[in-house]
Coordinates of C-alpha atoms and ligand atoms in Angstrom, one line a residue:
V1 CA 69.2 -127.6 153.8
V2 CA 72.7 -128.1 155.0
V3 CA 73.1 -128.9 158.6
A4 CA 76.5 -128.0 159.7
A5 CA 78.6 -130.6 161.8
S6 CA 81.3 -128.5 162.6
A7 CA 82.4 -124.8 162.0
D8 CA 84.9 -126.1 159.2
D9 CA 81.8 -126.8 157.2
V10 CA 80.8 -123.2 156.8
P11 CA 83.6 -122.2 154.4
L12 CA 83.2 -125.2 152.4
V13 CA 79.4 -124.4 152.1
L14 CA 79.8 -120.9 151.2
R15 CA 82.7 -121.8 148.3
W16 CA 80.3 -124.8 147.2
A17 CA 77.2 -122.4 146.8
R18 CA 79.3 -119.8 145.4
N19 CA 80.4 -121.9 142.6
R20 CA 76.9 -122.8 141.8
N21 CA 75.6 -119.1 142.1
L22 CA 73.4 -120.3 145.1
A23 CA 72.1 -117.8 148.0
V24 CA 73.0 -119.0 151.5
T25 CA 70.8 -118.2 154.5
A26 CA 72.3 -118.8 158.0
R27 CA 69.8 -120.1 160.6
G28 CA 70.0 -120.8 164.3
S29 CA 66.7 -121.8 165.8
G30 CA 64.5 -119.9 163.3
S31 CA 62.7 -117.9 165.8
S32 CA 63.4 -114.5 164.4
M33 CA 60.1 -112.3 163.7
A34 CA 60.8 -110.8 160.4
G35 CA 61.5 -113.7 158.1
G36 CA 65.2 -113.5 158.2
A37 CA 66.1 -117.1 158.4
V38 CA 64.0 -118.3 155.5
G39 CA 65.1 -117.9 151.8
A40 CA 65.8 -119.5 148.3
G41 CA 68.8 -121.3 148.0
V42 CA 70.8 -123.1 150.9
I43 CA 69.7 -122.9 154.3
L44 CA 72.7 -123.3 156.6
D45 CA 71.5 -124.7 159.8
L46 CA 74.2 -123.7 162.5
S47 CA 72.0 -125.1 165.4
R48 CA 74.3 -128.1 166.0
L49 CA 77.4 -126.0 166.8
R50 CA 76.3 -125.5 170.2
S51 CA 79.4 -126.0 172.5
I52 CA 80.2 -123.5 175.2
E53 CA 83.8 -123.2 176.5
P54 CA 84.3 -123.0 180.2
V55 CA 83.5 -119.5 181.7
D56 CA 86.7 -117.3 182.1
T57 CA 85.9 -115.8 185.5
A58 CA 89.0 -113.7 185.6
S59 CA 88.0 -111.8 182.5
Q60 CA 84.2 -112.4 183.1
S61 CA 83.8 -113.7 179.6
V62 CA 82.7 -116.8 177.8
C63 CA 83.3 -118.2 174.2
C64 CA 80.7 -120.3 172.4
E65 CA 79.7 -121.7 169.1
P66 CA 76.9 -119.8 167.3
G67 CA 74.1 -122.6 168.0
A68 CA 74.5 -122.3 171.6
L69 CA 71.3 -121.3 173.3
R70 CA 71.0 -117.9 175.2
D71 CA 69.6 -119.6 178.4
E72 CA 72.5 -122.3 178.4
I73 CA 75.2 -119.7 178.2
D74 CA 73.3 -117.8 181.2
A75 CA 73.3 -121.0 183.1
A76 CA 76.9 -121.6 182.5
A77 CA 77.6 -118.0 183.8
R78 CA 75.4 -118.3 186.8
A79 CA 77.3 -121.2 188.1
H80 CA 80.2 -118.7 188.7
G81 CA 78.2 -116.0 190.1
L82 CA 77.9 -114.2 186.8
R83 CA 75.1 -113.8 184.1
F84 CA 74.6 -112.9 180.6
P85 CA 72.1 -109.9 180.9
V86 CA 70.8 -109.8 177.4
D87 CA 67.5 -111.4 178.0
P88 CA 65.0 -112.0 175.3
S89 CA 61.7 -113.8 176.0
S90 CA 63.0 -116.4 173.6
G91 CA 66.3 -116.9 175.7
R92 CA 65.0 -120.6 176.2
F93 CA 65.5 -121.5 172.5
C94 CA 67.1 -118.8 170.5
T95 CA 70.9 -119.2 169.5
I96 CA 73.6 -116.8 170.1
G97 CA 74.5 -116.5 166.4
G98 CA 70.7 -115.3 165.9
M99 CA 71.1 -113.1 168.8
V100 CA 74.2 -111.4 167.4
A101 CA 72.8 -111.4 163.9
T102 CA 69.7 -109.4 165.0
N103 CA 71.3 -107.4 167.9
A104 CA 68.7 -109.0 170.1
A105 CA 67.6 -107.4 173.3
G106 CA 65.2 -108.0 176.2
A107 CA 63.6 -106.5 179.2
H108 CA 66.7 -105.8 180.8
S109 CA 68.1 -103.8 178.0
L110 CA 67.3 -100.6 179.8
G111 CA 70.0 -101.3 182.3
F112 CA 72.3 -103.5 180.1
G113 CA 71.8 -102.5 176.5
A114 CA 71.5 -104.9 173.4
M115 CA 73.7 -107.6 172.2
H116 CA 76.3 -105.3 170.7
A117 CA 77.4 -104.1 174.1
W118 CA 78.3 -107.6 175.2
V119 CA 80.1 -108.9 172.1
T120 CA 83.8 -108.6 172.6
A121 CA 85.0 -110.9 169.5
L122 CA 83.5 -112.8 166.6
E123 CA 84.9 -115.5 164.3
C124 CA 83.3 -115.1 160.9
V125 CA 83.3 -116.7 157.4
L126 CA 83.3 -114.1 154.7
A127 CA 81.5 -114.5 151.3
D128 CA 84.7 -115.9 149.7
G129 CA 84.9 -118.6 152.3
S130 CA 87.7 -116.9 154.3
V131 CA 87.7 -116.9 158.1
I132 CA 88.5 -113.7 160.0
V133 CA 88.5 -112.8 163.5
L134 CA 87.3 -109.5 164.8
R135 CA 88.0 -108.4 168.3
R136 CA 87.1 -105.2 170.0
G137 CA 90.0 -102.8 170.1
D138 CA 92.2 -104.6 167.7
E139 CA 92.8 -103.7 164.0
P140 CA 90.8 -105.9 161.6
P141 CA 92.8 -108.4 159.5
S142 CA 94.8 -106.5 156.7
D143 CA 94.9 -109.3 154.2
S144 CA 91.3 -109.7 153.4
P145 CA 90.1 -107.8 150.0
L146 CA 86.5 -107.9 151.3
V147 CA 87.6 -106.2 154.7
A148 CA 89.6 -103.7 152.8
A149 CA 86.6 -102.9 150.7
A150 CA 84.3 -102.8 153.6
L151 CA 86.6 -100.4 155.1
R152 CA 87.0 -98.1 152.3
V153 CA 83.1 -97.6 152.4
L154 CA 82.9 -97.2 156.2
N155 CA 85.8 -94.6 156.0
A156 CA 84.0 -92.5 153.3
A157 CA 80.6 -92.6 155.4
R158 CA 82.3 -90.6 158.1
A159 CA 81.6 -87.3 155.8
N160 CA 77.8 -88.3 156.4
G161 CA 78.0 -89.2 160.1
E162 CA 74.6 -87.5 160.9
A163 CA 72.8 -89.8 158.6
F164 CA 73.5 -92.6 161.0
R165 CA 72.5 -91.0 164.2
R166 CA 68.9 -91.6 165.7
N167 CA 67.7 -90.5 169.0
V168 CA 66.6 -94.2 169.9
R169 CA 67.8 -96.2 172.7
K170 CA 67.6 -99.7 170.6
D171 CA 68.1 -100.2 166.9
S172 CA 68.5 -103.3 164.9
S173 CA 67.5 -101.8 161.6
G174 CA 69.9 -101.3 158.9
Y175 CA 73.6 -101.8 159.4
G176 CA 75.4 -100.6 162.6
V177 CA 77.3 -98.0 160.8
G178 CA 76.5 -95.5 163.5
R179 CA 78.0 -97.8 166.0
W180 CA 81.1 -98.2 164.0
L181 CA 81.7 -94.6 163.9
E182 CA 81.7 -94.6 167.5
S183 CA 83.9 -97.5 168.3
G184 CA 85.9 -98.1 165.1
D185 CA 85.3 -101.8 165.7
L186 CA 84.4 -103.6 162.5
L187 CA 82.5 -106.2 164.4
D188 CA 79.8 -103.6 165.1
V189 CA 78.7 -103.8 161.5
I190 CA 78.6 -107.4 161.7
V191 CA 76.4 -107.4 164.8
A192 CA 72.7 -106.9 163.4
S193 CA 73.8 -107.8 159.9
E194 CA 71.3 -110.9 160.0
G195 CA 73.6 -113.1 157.9
T196 CA 74.0 -110.6 155.1
L197 CA 77.6 -109.6 155.5
A198 CA 79.3 -112.8 157.0
I199 CA 78.4 -116.0 158.8
V200 CA 79.3 -116.0 162.5
T201 CA 81.2 -119.3 163.7
A202 CA 82.3 -118.3 167.0
V203 CA 81.3 -115.6 169.7
E204 CA 83.1 -114.1 172.6
L205 CA 80.9 -112.5 175.2
R206 CA 81.3 -110.3 178.3
L207 CA 79.3 -111.3 181.3
A208 CA 78.0 -109.2 184.3
P209 CA 78.0 -110.3 188.1
V210 CA 74.6 -111.3 189.2
A211 CA 72.4 -108.9 191.0
Q212 CA 72.8 -108.8 194.8
A213 CA 69.4 -107.6 195.5
T214 CA 66.3 -106.5 193.6
T215 CA 62.8 -104.9 194.1
S216 CA 60.0 -104.5 191.7
L217 CA 57.1 -102.0 191.2
L218 CA 53.8 -101.7 189.5
A219 CA 52.4 -98.4 188.9
A220 CA 48.8 -97.7 187.2
F221 CA 48.3 -94.5 185.1
S222 CA 45.0 -93.0 183.8
D223 CA 46.7 -91.6 180.7
L224 CA 49.5 -92.1 178.4
D225 CA 51.6 -88.7 178.9
S226 CA 51.8 -89.5 182.7
A227 CA 52.9 -93.1 182.0
S228 CA 55.4 -91.8 179.6
D229 CA 56.7 -89.3 182.2
G230 CA 56.6 -92.5 184.7
A231 CA 59.1 -94.2 182.4
R232 CA 61.4 -91.3 182.3
A233 CA 61.4 -91.3 186.3
A234 CA 62.3 -95.1 186.1
R235 CA 65.0 -94.6 183.6
E236 CA 66.5 -91.8 185.7
A237 CA 66.4 -93.5 188.9
G238 CA 68.6 -96.1 187.4
A239 CA 65.8 -98.9 186.9
V240 CA 67.1 -101.9 184.9
V241 CA 63.6 -102.9 183.6
C242 CA 60.7 -100.7 182.9
E243 CA 57.9 -102.3 180.9
L244 CA 54.6 -100.8 179.7
L245 CA 51.4 -102.7 179.4
D246 CA 48.8 -100.7 177.5
S247 CA 45.0 -100.5 178.1
T248 CA 44.7 -102.9 175.1
F249 CA 46.7 -105.3 177.1
L250 CA 44.9 -104.8 180.3
E251 CA 41.6 -105.1 178.4
L252 CA 42.3 -108.5 177.3
T253 CA 44.1 -109.8 180.4
A254 CA 42.0 -108.2 183.1
Q255 CA 41.3 -111.5 184.7
A256 CA 44.9 -112.1 185.4
F257 CA 45.4 -108.7 187.2
P258 CA 44.7 -107.6 190.6
P259 CA 42.2 -104.8 190.8
L260 CA 43.6 -101.4 189.2
P261 CA 42.0 -98.2 189.5
A262 CA 38.9 -97.3 187.4
G263 CA 40.0 -95.7 184.2
T264 CA 43.6 -97.1 184.2
S265 CA 45.0 -96.5 180.6
A266 CA 48.6 -98.0 181.2
V267 CA 50.7 -99.9 183.7
L268 CA 54.3 -99.7 184.3
L269 CA 56.4 -102.6 185.7
A270 CA 59.9 -101.5 186.9
A271 CA 62.8 -103.4 188.6
I272 CA 65.5 -102.2 190.4
E273 CA 69.0 -103.8 191.4
A274 CA 71.2 -102.9 194.3
E275 CA 74.4 -104.1 196.1
S276 CA 72.2 -104.9 199.2
E277 CA 68.4 -105.3 200.1
S278 CA 68.4 -102.3 202.1
E279 CA 69.8 -100.3 199.2
A280 CA 67.3 -101.8 196.9
R281 CA 64.4 -101.2 199.2
K282 CA 65.5 -97.4 199.6
R283 CA 65.6 -96.9 195.9
A284 CA 62.4 -98.7 195.2
L285 CA 60.7 -96.2 197.7
A286 CA 62.3 -93.2 196.1
L287 CA 61.1 -94.7 192.5
Q288 CA 57.6 -95.1 194.0
L289 CA 57.5 -91.4 195.0
D290 CA 58.8 -90.2 191.7
L291 CA 56.1 -92.5 190.0
G292 CA 53.4 -91.0 192.1
A293 CA 54.8 -87.3 191.1
A294 CA 54.5 -88.5 187.5
G295 CA 50.9 -89.1 188.0
A296 CA 50.5 -92.9 189.0
T297 CA 47.1 -93.5 190.3
A298 CA 48.4 -96.4 192.3
T299 CA 51.5 -98.2 193.0
T300 CA 52.4 -101.5 194.4
L301 CA 55.7 -102.4 195.9
A302 CA 57.2 -106.1 195.7
L303 CA 60.2 -106.3 197.9
V304 CA 60.4 -110.3 198.5
H305 CA 61.1 -112.8 195.8
A306 CA 57.5 -114.4 195.6
A307 CA 55.9 -111.0 195.2
Q308 CA 58.2 -109.9 192.7
R309 CA 57.7 -113.2 190.5
E310 CA 54.0 -112.6 190.6
L311 CA 54.1 -109.3 189.3
W312 CA 56.3 -110.3 186.6
E313 CA 53.9 -113.1 185.5
L314 CA 51.3 -110.5 184.9
R315 CA 53.6 -109.2 182.0
H316 CA 53.5 -112.9 180.5
S317 CA 50.0 -113.6 180.8
A318 CA 49.1 -112.1 177.5
S319 CA 50.1 -114.7 175.0
P320 CA 48.2 -117.7 176.2
I321 CA 45.1 -115.5 176.6
L322 CA 45.5 -114.2 173.2
A323 CA 46.2 -117.7 171.5
K324 CA 42.7 -118.8 173.0
L325 CA 40.5 -115.5 171.9
D326 CA 39.1 -116.6 168.5
E327 CA 40.0 -119.5 166.2
R328 CA 39.8 -117.1 163.2
L329 CA 42.2 -114.6 164.7
R330 CA 45.9 -114.7 164.1
S331 CA 48.5 -112.6 166.0
V332 CA 50.4 -111.3 163.1
Q333 CA 53.6 -109.6 164.1
V334 CA 54.5 -107.1 161.5
I335 CA 54.5 -103.7 163.3
E336 CA 55.8 -105.1 166.5
D337 CA 59.4 -103.8 166.8
G338 CA 59.1 -99.8 166.6
A339 CA 61.3 -97.7 168.9
V340 CA 60.9 -94.0 169.1
P341 CA 62.9 -91.1 170.9
P342 CA 61.8 -91.5 174.6
E343 CA 60.1 -88.3 174.5
A344 CA 57.7 -89.6 171.7
L345 CA 56.5 -92.5 173.6
A346 CA 53.0 -91.3 174.4
A347 CA 52.4 -90.0 170.9
Y348 CA 53.6 -93.3 169.4
V349 CA 51.2 -95.4 171.6
R350 CA 48.4 -93.1 171.0
D351 CA 48.9 -93.3 167.3
L352 CA 49.0 -97.1 167.4
R353 CA 45.6 -97.3 169.2
T354 CA 44.1 -95.0 166.8
A355 CA 45.6 -97.0 163.7
L356 CA 44.3 -100.3 165.2
E357 CA 40.9 -98.8 165.7
Q358 CA 40.7 -97.2 162.2
A359 CA 41.9 -100.8 160.7
E360 CA 38.9 -102.4 162.8
T361 CA 41.6 -104.7 164.3
R362 CA 42.2 -105.6 167.8
G363 CA 45.5 -105.8 169.2
V364 CA 47.6 -105.7 172.2
I365 CA 50.3 -103.1 172.8
F366 CA 53.1 -103.6 175.3
G367 CA 56.8 -103.4 175.7
H368 CA 59.9 -101.9 176.8
A369 CA 58.7 -98.3 177.9
G370 CA 61.9 -97.3 179.5
D371 CA 63.6 -97.7 176.2
A372 CA 60.4 -96.3 174.2
H373 CA 60.1 -99.5 172.2
V374 CA 56.7 -101.1 171.8
H375 CA 55.6 -104.6 170.7
V376 CA 52.2 -104.6 169.0
N377 CA 50.2 -107.9 168.2
P378 CA 47.4 -107.1 165.9
L379 CA 45.0 -109.8 165.8
V380 CA 44.0 -110.4 162.2
D381 CA 41.0 -112.1 160.8
M382 CA 42.5 -114.1 158.0
S383 CA 39.0 -114.9 156.8
R384 CA 38.2 -111.4 155.7
S385 CA 38.9 -111.1 152.1
D386 CA 40.6 -107.7 152.7
W387 CA 43.1 -108.8 155.4
R388 CA 46.2 -108.1 153.3
D389 CA 45.1 -104.6 152.4
S390 CA 44.2 -103.8 155.9
L391 CA 47.6 -105.3 157.1
N392 CA 49.5 -103.4 154.5
G393 CA 47.8 -100.2 155.3
L394 CA 48.7 -100.6 159.2
I395 CA 52.4 -101.3 158.2
E396 CA 52.3 -98.0 155.8
R397 CA 50.6 -96.0 158.7
I398 CA 53.0 -97.0 161.4
T399 CA 56.1 -96.7 159.3
A400 CA 55.0 -93.2 158.4
T401 CA 54.3 -92.4 162.1
V402 CA 57.8 -93.9 163.2
A403 CA 59.6 -91.8 160.4
R404 CA 57.7 -88.7 161.5
L405 CA 58.7 -89.3 165.3
G406 CA 62.4 -89.9 164.0
G407 CA 62.3 -93.7 165.4
T408 CA 63.4 -97.0 164.1
V409 CA 61.0 -99.7 162.6
S410 CA 63.1 -102.3 164.6
G411 CA 64.4 -101.9 167.8
E412 CA 65.5 -105.7 168.6
H413 CA 64.0 -108.0 165.9
G414 CA 65.8 -106.8 162.7
D415 CA 64.5 -105.8 159.5
G416 CA 64.5 -109.3 157.9
R417 CA 62.5 -109.8 154.7
L418 CA 59.4 -108.1 156.3
R419 CA 60.9 -104.5 156.8
A420 CA 63.6 -104.3 154.1
P421 CA 61.3 -102.5 151.8
L422 CA 60.8 -100.1 154.5
L423 CA 64.6 -99.2 154.8
A424 CA 64.5 -96.2 152.8
R425 CA 61.4 -94.9 154.7
T426 CA 63.1 -94.6 158.1
W427 CA 66.9 -93.9 157.1
P428 CA 68.3 -91.1 155.0
A429 CA 69.1 -91.8 151.4
A430 CA 72.8 -91.3 152.3
A431 CA 72.7 -94.0 154.8
V432 CA 70.9 -96.5 152.5
Q433 CA 73.3 -95.7 149.8
T434 CA 76.1 -96.5 152.4
F435 CA 74.4 -99.9 153.3
R436 CA 74.2 -101.0 149.9
E437 CA 78.0 -100.2 149.3
L438 CA 78.8 -102.1 152.6
K439 CA 76.6 -105.1 151.4
D440 CA 78.5 -105.0 147.9
A441 CA 82.0 -104.8 149.7
F442 CA 81.3 -107.8 152.0
D443 CA 79.3 -109.7 149.5
P444 CA 80.2 -108.9 145.8
D445 CA 77.9 -111.6 144.4
G446 CA 75.0 -110.8 146.5
L447 CA 74.7 -114.4 147.9
L448 CA 74.4 -113.8 151.7
N449 CA 70.7 -113.8 152.5
P450 CA 69.5 -111.5 149.7
G451 CA 66.4 -109.6 150.3
V452 CA 67.0 -109.3 154.0
I453 CA 67.9 -105.6 155.2
L454 CA 68.2 -104.3 151.7
P455 CA 65.2 -105.0 149.5
I456 CA 65.2 -106.7 146.2
A457 CA 63.5 -104.6 143.5
G458 CA 59.8 -105.0 143.8
Q459 CA 59.7 -106.7 147.1
S460 CA 56.9 -105.9 149.5
P461 CA 56.7 -106.5 153.1
I462 CA 53.9 -109.1 153.5
E463 CA 54.7 -111.2 150.1
A464 CA 54.8 -114.5 152.0
V465 CA 52.8 -114.8 155.4
K466 CA 52.7 -118.4 156.7
Y467 CA 49.1 -118.1 157.8
D468 CA 47.8 -117.1 154.4
P469 CA 44.8 -119.2 153.9
A470 CA 45.3 -119.0 150.0
L471 CA 48.8 -120.6 150.1
P472 CA 48.9 -124.2 149.0
P473 CA 48.9 -126.7 152.0
L474 CA 52.3 -128.0 153.3
P475 CA 52.6 -131.8 153.5
A476 CA 50.7 -133.1 156.5
A477 CA 53.9 -134.2 158.4
A478 CA 55.4 -130.9 157.9
R479 CA 52.4 -129.0 159.0
V480 CA 52.0 -131.0 162.2
A481 CA 55.9 -130.5 162.9
L482 CA 55.6 -126.8 162.3
D483 CA 52.5 -126.3 164.4
Q484 CA 54.1 -128.3 167.0
V485 CA 57.1 -125.8 167.2
A486 CA 54.9 -122.8 167.3
D487 CA 52.4 -124.3 169.9
R488 CA 54.9 -125.5 172.3
R489 CA 57.7 -122.8 171.4
E490 CA 60.0 -125.7 170.5
Y491 CA 61.9 -123.4 168.2
A492 CA 65.3 -125.0 169.4
A493 CA 64.2 -128.5 168.1
S494 CA 65.6 -129.5 164.7
R495 CA 62.6 -129.4 162.2
L496 CA 64.1 -132.3 160.4
S497 CA 64.2 -134.6 163.5
L498 CA 60.3 -133.6 164.1
L499 CA 59.5 -135.1 160.8
E500 CA 58.4 -138.8 161.2
G501 CA 61.5 -140.8 160.3
G502 CA 63.7 -137.8 160.5
S503 CA 66.9 -137.7 162.3
Ligands
LIG601 C1 58.0 -116.0 171.5 C2 59.3 -115.2 171.1 C3 59.6 -114.3 171.9 C4 60.7 -113.4 171.4 N1 61.3 -112.4 172.3 C5 62.2 -111.7 171.8 C6 62.9 -110.8 172.7 O1 62.3 -110.4 173.9 N2 63.8 -110.1 172.3 C7 64.5 -110.1 170.9 O2 65.3 -109.5 170.6 N3 63.9 -111.1 170.1 C8 62.9 -111.9 170.6 N4 62.4 -112.8 169.7 C9 62.9 -112.9 168.3 C10 64.2 -114.1 168.2 O3 64.0 -115.0 169.3 C11 65.4 -113.3 168.3 O4 65.5 -112.6 166.9 C12 66.7 -114.3 168.1 O5 67.8 -113.6 168.4 C13 66.8 -115.0 166.9 O6 67.6 -116.3 167.2 P1 67.6 -117.7 166.3 O7 68.4 -118.3 166.8 O8 66.1 -118.2 166.4 O9 67.9 -117.0 164.9 P2 67.3 -117.3 163.6 O10 65.8 -116.9 163.5 O11 67.7 -118.7 162.8 O12 68.0 -116.4 162.7 C14 67.8 -114.8 162.9 C15 68.7 -114.1 161.9 O13 70.0 -114.1 162.1 C16 70.8 -114.8 161.0 N5 71.6 -115.9 161.7 C17 71.2 -116.8 162.5 N6 72.5 -117.3 162.8 C18 73.7 -116.7 162.2 C19 75.0 -116.8 162.4 N7 75.7 -117.6 163.1 N8 75.6 -116.1 161.5 C20 75.0 -115.1 160.8 N9 73.8 -114.9 160.9 C21 72.9 -115.8 161.5 C22 69.8 -115.5 160.2 O14 70.0 -115.7 158.8 C23 68.5 -114.5 160.5 O15 68.7 -113.4 159.5 C24 61.3 -113.7 170.2 C25 60.9 -114.6 169.2 C26 59.8 -115.5 169.8 C27 59.3 -116.5 168.8

């Protein structure tokens, strides 16, 4: 493990590792879901590079180092009446470098999009140790052989443009060739590349003004098709958030909820932003009518701040309840990030329910309905001898469904090691071929995070699951430190400093 003390360390480490033929895995807080921040060779910890420059209010932008935490950047912006609107639930502890590398998103992505929409410049260290700056709208540097090779691959991909287009609202799978085809900006292929093409050492972000007024709504539905129509209504009404809580979620968290009509199968929570309170109220009332027309059996409007906060706390009630359900059950997030074309949302959630039922596995389904992007937490009984087969079966089944519906297996978390073996199942062969060529162009020796996004021969999705009872036990101090990180969500804490005597 190398802990970078300054951005200047990064090219040194890359050259040192290259001379020894060692792989390098960049790491921020290590909170990503798909095993992208762990690997053989050198782990390059960038979490101490966390300075944030003063916010530029004139251009509404901010520059920071890759280890800066998302919420700290947002707080710096808010001091000037601005905000950073990409809001993963992990914002308190995830780094901006990790967010760039996974094309992270959050509940407000319905209104504001994912990371790629907010990154205006990146400083990157390439596999040969050279440092480049990529700025939106500017030509990429012309003196880098690696950049020149990458551009040749990308230009050739124009002939297969259709292979990179998918009718999904969020996508963190594969490389962002589709986004590059639209923008011509090379930084669009570095975003979401999970440390496999370059290491990001500085980020410039666009900021947005804070909302002047907000309102929130809860709508209950007796069937998924109506809920899906409701999500479309919210999207069309310009809601900035529209979240789905499926019946699986409602069953487990009933104690936290106000009474819902009998037979409620799904709930939507939506938020509207406007220039004034009267405008926010007017638009919320109009959306309430639209949700009714879509088939809502009950709606609750929250106009004042306290009522809105109460509504949104429902959305966050699941995790603590799930954690206390049963000691043997582990919430194993391996099918947690699928996004489908918006019109296929109901079909997707229906299939998720059936798949969980057939695998005799409890699980909760919730997520970003407005973007047709759904999180699934299967609760796996690790004491069952067939847990691995059962989980592999679920992954197989859901990947097939996502492929059939024309979706992506990763809406915001990235492919990581977990989904690299699934890449060819949901992308056309021509796209996968371009991804391989792009990787070879940027990283000819294959030393940047190998096995992430593109699989190594023979790689399977759940080779190493940290909960596997068959794994040899970790040293006691490491076990205690890692459990503490997960239980208290202290991902931003240095694992080394948590070890006794560490510093
Ligand atoms: C409780 C919880 C809730 C979450 N909620 C959300 C959510 O709402 N939305 C969402 O999108 N994600 C969510 N996540 C996932 C995770 O927080 C995000 O993927 C986040 O962007 C990862 O940041 P990190 O600093 O932890 O990155 P890491 O996990 O350290 O790294 C992630 C990937 O980025 C690469 N990387 C890291 N830094 C760099 C760099 N400087 N240059 C190049 N590559 C780099 C790594 O190699 C790895 O492949 C959640 C996670 C948890 C545990």
